[in-house]
Coordinates of C-alpha atoms in Angstrom, one line a residue:
M1 CA 40.5 10.0 73.0
H2 CA 38.3 11.7 75.3
S3 CA 38.4 14.5 73.1
R4 CA 38.0 12.7 70.1
T5 CA 35.0 11.8 72.0
F6 CA 33.5 14.8 73.1
V7 CA 34.0 17.0 69.3
H8 CA 31.7 13.7 68.0
G9 CA 29.5 13.7 70.0
F10 CA 28.9 17.5 69.8
T11 CA 28.8 16.8 66.8
A12 CA 26.1 14.5 67.0
A13 CA 24.1 16.6 69.8
L14 CA 24.2 20.0 66.5
T15 CA 22.8 17.6 64.6
V16 CA 19.9 15.8 66.1
A17 CA 19.3 19.5 67.2
L18 CA 18.8 21.0 63.6
T19 CA 16.6 18.1 62.6
L20 CA 14.3 18.7 65.6
V21 CA 14.0 22.0 64.3
G22 CA 13.1 21.4 61.4
A23 CA 16.3 22.6 59.0
Q24 CA 17.3 21.0 56.0
A25 CA 20.8 20.9 55.9
N26 CA 22.3 20.4 52.6
A27 CA 26.8 20.8 52.4
A28 CA 27.4 24.0 50.3
P29 CA 29.9 22.2 47.0
G30 CA 34.2 22.6 48.6
S31 CA 33.0 24.4 52.3
G32 CA 33.2 22.1 55.0
D33 CA 32.4 24.9 57.1
Q34 CA 29.0 26.0 56.8
L35 CA 26.1 24.1 56.1
L36 CA 23.4 25.2 54.0
A37 CA 19.3 25.3 53.6
A38 CA 16.8 25.6 51.0
R39 CA 14.5 28.1 51.0
V40 CA 11.5 26.3 50.8
V41 CA 9.1 28.3 48.4
T42 CA 4.9 27.0 49.6
Y43 CA 2.3 26.9 47.1
D44 CA -1.0 26.6 47.3
A45 CA -2.5 25.7 44.2
G46 CA -6.2 24.9 45.7
A47 CA -7.9 27.3 43.3
S48 CA -6.0 25.9 39.7
A49 CA -9.3 23.5 39.0
E50 CA -8.3 21.0 36.7
F51 CA -4.5 22.2 36.5
K52 CA -3.6 20.8 40.0
A53 CA -2.0 18.0 38.8
A54 CA 0.1 19.6 36.2
V55 CA 1.2 22.6 38.8
D56 CA 2.3 19.7 41.3
R57 CA 4.3 18.2 38.1
G58 CA 5.9 21.9 37.2
A59 CA 6.8 22.7 40.9
A60 CA 8.3 18.8 40.8
I61 CA 10.4 19.0 38.0
W62 CA 11.9 22.7 39.3
N63 CA 12.8 20.0 42.3
E64 CA 14.3 17.7 40.4
S65 CA 16.0 20.8 38.7
V66 CA 17.7 23.1 41.4
D67 CA 19.0 22.6 44.9
A68 CA 18.8 26.0 46.5
V69 CA 15.2 26.6 46.5
E70 CA 12.2 23.8 46.9
L71 CA 8.6 24.0 46.0
R72 CA 5.9 22.5 48.6
P73 CA 2.2 22.6 48.7
A74 CA 1.5 24.8 52.0
A75 CA 0.6 22.8 54.4
A76 CA -3.3 23.8 55.5
G77 CA -4.2 27.1 57.3
Q78 CA -0.1 28.2 56.4
R79 CA -0.7 31.0 54.1
A80 CA 1.6 30.3 50.7
N81 CA 4.2 32.3 48.9
I82 CA 2.5 31.3 45.2
R83 CA -1.4 31.1 44.7
I84 CA -1.9 29.7 41.6
L85 CA -5.2 30.1 39.9
A86 CA -7.3 28.9 36.5
D87 CA -8.7 30.6 34.7
N88 CA -9.6 31.8 31.0
G89 CA -7.1 34.3 29.8
W90 CA -3.4 33.7 28.8
P91 CA -1.4 32.4 31.2
R92 CA 1.0 34.5 33.3
A93 CA 2.9 35.3 36.6
M94 CA 2.6 38.4 39.0
T95 CA 5.7 39.1 40.9
T96 CA 5.8 40.4 44.3
S97 CA 9.1 39.8 44.9
L98 CA 11.6 36.5 44.5
G99 CA 10.0 33.3 45.5
N100 CA 6.3 35.2 45.7
G101 CA 3.6 35.6 44.0
T102 CA 0.1 34.9 41.3
V103 CA 0.2 32.6 38.8
Y104 CA -2.4 32.3 36.3
I105 CA -2.9 29.3 34.2
G106 CA -5.0 30.1 31.7
R107 CA -7.4 27.8 29.2
E108 CA -6.9 29.9 26.3
A109 CA -3.3 28.9 25.9
V110 CA -4.3 25.2 26.5
N111 CA -7.1 25.5 24.6
E112 CA -5.1 26.1 21.9
G113 CA -2.5 23.7 22.5
Y114 CA -0.3 24.3 24.7
N115 CA 1.4 21.6 27.0
T116 CA 0.3 22.5 30.8
V117 CA 2.6 21.2 32.5
R118 CA 5.1 23.5 30.3
I119 CA 3.1 26.5 31.4
S120 CA 3.2 25.7 35.0
A121 CA 7.0 24.8 34.6
H122 CA 6.9 27.8 32.5
E123 CA 4.8 30.2 35.2
L124 CA 7.0 28.8 38.6
G125 CA 10.2 30.2 37.0
H126 CA 8.9 33.3 36.4
I127 CA 8.0 33.2 40.6
L128 CA 12.1 31.7 40.4
G129 CA 12.5 34.9 39.0
L130 CA 13.0 34.2 35.0
P131 CA 11.9 36.1 32.9
D132 CA 10.4 35.2 29.0
R133 CA 13.4 34.3 26.8
K134 CA 11.5 35.0 23.1
P135 CA 11.6 33.9 20.6
G136 CA 13.9 31.0 21.5
P137 CA 14.2 27.1 20.7
C138 CA 11.9 24.6 22.9
T139 CA 15.0 23.5 25.3
S140 CA 14.4 27.0 26.8
L141 CA 11.7 26.0 29.4
M142 CA 11.6 30.1 29.3
S143 CA 10.9 30.9 25.7
G144 CA 7.4 30.5 26.3
S145 CA 4.8 30.0 23.5
S146 CA 7.7 31.4 21.4
A147 CA 8.4 27.9 21.2
G148 CA 5.5 26.7 19.5
V149 CA 2.7 24.3 20.0
S150 CA 4.2 21.4 19.6
C151 CA 6.5 22.0 22.0
T152 CA 6.1 19.7 25.7
N153 CA 9.3 20.0 26.7
P154 CA 9.2 21.4 30.9
Y155 CA 12.7 21.4 32.3
P156 CA 15.2 24.1 32.4
D157 CA 17.9 24.0 30.2
A158 CA 21.2 24.5 31.8
A159 CA 21.4 28.4 32.1
E160 CA 17.9 28.8 33.7
K161 CA 19.1 26.5 36.4
A162 CA 22.1 27.5 37.6
E163 CA 19.9 31.6 37.1
V164 CA 18.3 29.5 39.3
E165 CA 20.3 28.8 42.0
G166 CA 22.3 31.8 41.7
N167 CA 18.9 34.0 42.5
F168 CA 18.3 31.2 45.8
G169 CA 22.4 30.6 46.6
A170 CA 23.8 33.5 47.0
A171 CA 23.5 33.8 50.4
P172 CA 23.1 31.2 53.0
A173 CA 20.1 30.6 54.7
R174 CA 21.1 29.7 58.4
P175 CA 25.2 29.3 58.4
T176 CA 26.8 27.2 61.7
A177 CA 29.9 26.0 62.7
V178 CA 30.3 22.5 61.9
A179 CA 32.2 21.1 64.3
R180 CA 36.4 19.4 63.9
D181 CA 38.4 17.0 64.8
A182 CA 40.2 19.1 66.9
V183 CA 42.1 17.8 69.9
I184 CA 41.9 20.4 73.1
V185 CA 44.9 20.1 75.4
D186 CA 43.6 20.1 78.9

């Protein structure tokens, strides 16, 4: 009985410690031996001008769609992984590495009638490691402009979600042993 109380106490202490250091723990499917943390990728939409709400919605769509990565606005004074800018050209993303780079929300496509939330989610998809898939149907976020101006779907399809999960979920962010109920013999 004393041993079981010790193990439960240790588990509770570990949980509190992880919470205090800011770890976001998610149980890995089928694994009780490790805790996996979603990788946090920050973005700065301060220079996205009139597209800020669309950028925030595009990030929220990715957060609703995948578990292995979370897009968050950078805190004041924090260097962001992704800079998002508005300009008069065509939308584009320039990646420096997985989860890092610059996104341009170009007014040229917006002026032609393309949906700003779809543009934002599409360009963020590039930063998350996805290539263009043109031509493609409207159901594919990464089909981009090839789906036509009438396409307003800002959601990644199942294959796109799985690819991002694989890009960010392949290695545990922070493996930690989880205490199991055990009997300790004195």
